GROMACS .gro file of C-alpha atoms in nm:
model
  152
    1UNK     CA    1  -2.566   1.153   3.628
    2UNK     CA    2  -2.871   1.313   3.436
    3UNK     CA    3  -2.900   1.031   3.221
    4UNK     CA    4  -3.131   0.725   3.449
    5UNK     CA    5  -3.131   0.450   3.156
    6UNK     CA    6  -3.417   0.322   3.312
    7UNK     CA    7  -3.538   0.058   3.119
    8UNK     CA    8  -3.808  -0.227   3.134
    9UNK     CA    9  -3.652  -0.506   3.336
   10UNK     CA   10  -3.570  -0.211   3.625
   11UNK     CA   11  -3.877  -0.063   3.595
   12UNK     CA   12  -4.085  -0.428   3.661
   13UNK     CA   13  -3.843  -0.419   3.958
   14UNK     CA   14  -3.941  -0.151   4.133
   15UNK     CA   15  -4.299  -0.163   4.051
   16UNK     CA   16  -4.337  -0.557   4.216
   17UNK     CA   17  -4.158  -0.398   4.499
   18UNK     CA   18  -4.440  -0.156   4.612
   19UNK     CA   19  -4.685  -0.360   4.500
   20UNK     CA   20  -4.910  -0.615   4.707
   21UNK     CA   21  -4.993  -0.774   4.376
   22UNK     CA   22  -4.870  -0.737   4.005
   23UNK     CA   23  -4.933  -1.002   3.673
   24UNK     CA   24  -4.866  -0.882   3.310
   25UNK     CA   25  -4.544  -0.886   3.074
   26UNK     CA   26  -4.269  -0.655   3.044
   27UNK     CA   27  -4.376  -0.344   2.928
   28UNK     CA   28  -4.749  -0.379   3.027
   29UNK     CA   29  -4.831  -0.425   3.426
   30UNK     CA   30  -5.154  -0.467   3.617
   31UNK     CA   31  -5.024  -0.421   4.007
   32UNK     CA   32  -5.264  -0.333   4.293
   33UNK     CA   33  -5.138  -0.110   4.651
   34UNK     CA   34  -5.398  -0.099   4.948
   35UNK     CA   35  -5.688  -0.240   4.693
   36UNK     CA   36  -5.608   0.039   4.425
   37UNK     CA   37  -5.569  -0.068   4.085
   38UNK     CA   38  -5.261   0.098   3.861
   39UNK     CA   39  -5.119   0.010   3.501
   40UNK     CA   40  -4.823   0.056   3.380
   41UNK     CA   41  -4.719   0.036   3.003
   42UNK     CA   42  -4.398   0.149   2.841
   43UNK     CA   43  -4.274   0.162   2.480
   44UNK     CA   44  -3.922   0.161   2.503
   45UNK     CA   45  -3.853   0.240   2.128
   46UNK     CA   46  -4.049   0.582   2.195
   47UNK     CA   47  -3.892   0.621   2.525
   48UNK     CA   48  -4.218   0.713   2.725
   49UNK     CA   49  -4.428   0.565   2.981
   50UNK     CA   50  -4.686   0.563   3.184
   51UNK     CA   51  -4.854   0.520   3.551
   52UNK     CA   52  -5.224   0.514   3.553
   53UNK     CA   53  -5.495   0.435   3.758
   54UNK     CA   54  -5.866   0.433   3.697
   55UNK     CA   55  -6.117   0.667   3.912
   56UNK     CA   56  -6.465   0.656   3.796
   57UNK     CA   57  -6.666   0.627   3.469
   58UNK     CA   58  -6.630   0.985   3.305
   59UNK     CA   59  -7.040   0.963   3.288
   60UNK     CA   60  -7.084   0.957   3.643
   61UNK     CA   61  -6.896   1.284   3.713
   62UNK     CA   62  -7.063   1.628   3.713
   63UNK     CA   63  -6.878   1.957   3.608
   64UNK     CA   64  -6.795   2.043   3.940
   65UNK     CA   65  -6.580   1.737   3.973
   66UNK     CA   66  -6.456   1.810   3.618
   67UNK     CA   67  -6.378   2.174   3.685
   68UNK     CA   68  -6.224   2.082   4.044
   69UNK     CA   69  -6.010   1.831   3.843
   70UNK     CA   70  -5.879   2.082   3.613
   71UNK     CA   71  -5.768   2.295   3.852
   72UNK     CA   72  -5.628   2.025   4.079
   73UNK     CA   73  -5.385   1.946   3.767
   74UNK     CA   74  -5.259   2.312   3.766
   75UNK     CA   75  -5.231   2.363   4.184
   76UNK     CA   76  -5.222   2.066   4.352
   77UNK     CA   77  -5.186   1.710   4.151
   78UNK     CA   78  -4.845   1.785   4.089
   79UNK     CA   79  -4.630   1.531   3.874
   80UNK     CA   80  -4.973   1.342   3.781
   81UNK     CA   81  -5.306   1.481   3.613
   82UNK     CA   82  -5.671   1.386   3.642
   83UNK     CA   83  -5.744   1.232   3.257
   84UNK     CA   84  -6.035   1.110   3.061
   85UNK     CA   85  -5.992   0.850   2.821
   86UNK     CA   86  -6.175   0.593   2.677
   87UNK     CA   87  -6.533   0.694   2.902
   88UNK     CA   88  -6.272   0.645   3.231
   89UNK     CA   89  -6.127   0.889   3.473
   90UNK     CA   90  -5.756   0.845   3.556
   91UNK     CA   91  -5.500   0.969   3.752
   92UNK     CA   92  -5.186   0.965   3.516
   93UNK     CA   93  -4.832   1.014   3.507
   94UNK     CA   94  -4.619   1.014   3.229
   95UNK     CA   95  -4.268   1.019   3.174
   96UNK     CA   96  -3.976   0.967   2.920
   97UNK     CA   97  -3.862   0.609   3.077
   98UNK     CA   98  -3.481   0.617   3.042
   99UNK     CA   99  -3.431   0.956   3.235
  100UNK     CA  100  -3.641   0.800   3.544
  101UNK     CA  101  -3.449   0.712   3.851
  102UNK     CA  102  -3.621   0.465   4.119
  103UNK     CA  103  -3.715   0.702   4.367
  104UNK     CA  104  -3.899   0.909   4.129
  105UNK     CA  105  -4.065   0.612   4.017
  106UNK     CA  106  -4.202   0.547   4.356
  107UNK     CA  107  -4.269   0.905   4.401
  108UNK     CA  108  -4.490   0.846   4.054
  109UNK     CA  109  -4.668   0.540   4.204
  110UNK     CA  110  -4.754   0.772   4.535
  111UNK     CA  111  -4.884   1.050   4.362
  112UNK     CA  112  -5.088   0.849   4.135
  113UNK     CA  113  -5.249   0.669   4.464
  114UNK     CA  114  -5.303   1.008   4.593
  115UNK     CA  115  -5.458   1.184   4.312
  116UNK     CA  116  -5.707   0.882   4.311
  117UNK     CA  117  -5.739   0.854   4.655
  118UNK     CA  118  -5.848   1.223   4.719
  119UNK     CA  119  -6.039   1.295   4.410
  120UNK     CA  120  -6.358   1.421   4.473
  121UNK     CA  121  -6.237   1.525   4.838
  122UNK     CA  122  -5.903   1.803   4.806
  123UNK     CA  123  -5.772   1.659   4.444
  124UNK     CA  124  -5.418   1.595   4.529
  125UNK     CA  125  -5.153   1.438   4.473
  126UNK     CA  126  -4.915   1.528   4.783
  127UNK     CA  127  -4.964   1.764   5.079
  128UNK     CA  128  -4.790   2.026   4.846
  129UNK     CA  129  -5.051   2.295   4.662
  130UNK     CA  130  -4.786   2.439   4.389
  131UNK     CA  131  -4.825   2.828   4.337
  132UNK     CA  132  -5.167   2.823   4.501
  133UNK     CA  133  -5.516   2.921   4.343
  134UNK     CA  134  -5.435   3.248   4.198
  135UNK     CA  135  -5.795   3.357   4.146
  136UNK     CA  136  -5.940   3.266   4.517
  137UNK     CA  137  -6.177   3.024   4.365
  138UNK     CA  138  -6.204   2.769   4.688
  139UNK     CA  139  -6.192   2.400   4.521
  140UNK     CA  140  -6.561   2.303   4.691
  141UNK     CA  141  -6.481   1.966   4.907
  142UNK     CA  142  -6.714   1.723   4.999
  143UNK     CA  143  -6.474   1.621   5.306
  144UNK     CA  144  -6.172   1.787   5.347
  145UNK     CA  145  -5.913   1.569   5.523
  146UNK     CA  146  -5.572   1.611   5.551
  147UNK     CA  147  -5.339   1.351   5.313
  148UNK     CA  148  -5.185   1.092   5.521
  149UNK     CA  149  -4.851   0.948   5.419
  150UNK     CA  150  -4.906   0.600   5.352
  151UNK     CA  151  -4.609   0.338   5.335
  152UNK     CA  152  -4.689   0.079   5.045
   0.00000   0.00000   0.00000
């Protein structure tokens, strides 16, 4: 079946079922797992949505952390990306909606924690570093630890 047909109602589902909080309407959630903050909004009209979750104030980053981010989003946050948008870093995914199935859904919601989690440490959003850093350039970490799998 390629075709999901996720939709809002399933989506608000799955989301309060990870969660250890969520409030909002359908279509626009604030939910919060181990004290991190995410929102979700969705147009279904458009089909797309959206998994973020806010970082820092772009202001307070240097370009190291901005150059380590950009190369994060091509080796190692996979599904997600490190974004700025208005003056706020974010880990993001985004998705058509329908074509979503559950478990990618909470794979979103993990790799979001995990890109937000690790920024600023090994900028990740699983233990997985796609194609590897082609170049040699060493990503310069504060603290590198490995990722733990958390349950949430």
């Amino acid at each position: 079946m390629f075709s999901q047909n996720m939709d809002n109602i399933k989506l608000g589902e799955i989301i309060a079922s990870v969660s250890d909080s969520i409030q909002g309407n359908i279509g626009r959630w604030q939910f919060v797992i181990k004290n991190t903050p995410f929102i979700c909004v969705t147009d279904e009209t458009n089909n797309r949505m959206r998994i973020i979750s806010p970082i820092a104030e772009s202001s307070s980053l240097d370009d190291e952390m901005k150059t380590n981010a950009l190369v994060a989003n091509f080796h190692s946050a996979l599904d997600v990306k490190y974004a700025i948008s208005d003056g706020i870093l974010w880990s993001a995914y985004i998705h058509p909606l329908k074509e979503l199935t559950e478990m990618q859904v909470k794979d979103a919601i993990s790799q979001v924690f995990f890109a937000n989690r690790t920024f600023g440490t090994t900028y990740s959003s699983t233990d997985l570093i796609f194609g590897g850093n082609q170049n040699g350039e060493a990503i310069e970490e504060k603290e590198k630890k490995p990722i733990k799998k958390e349950k949430f």
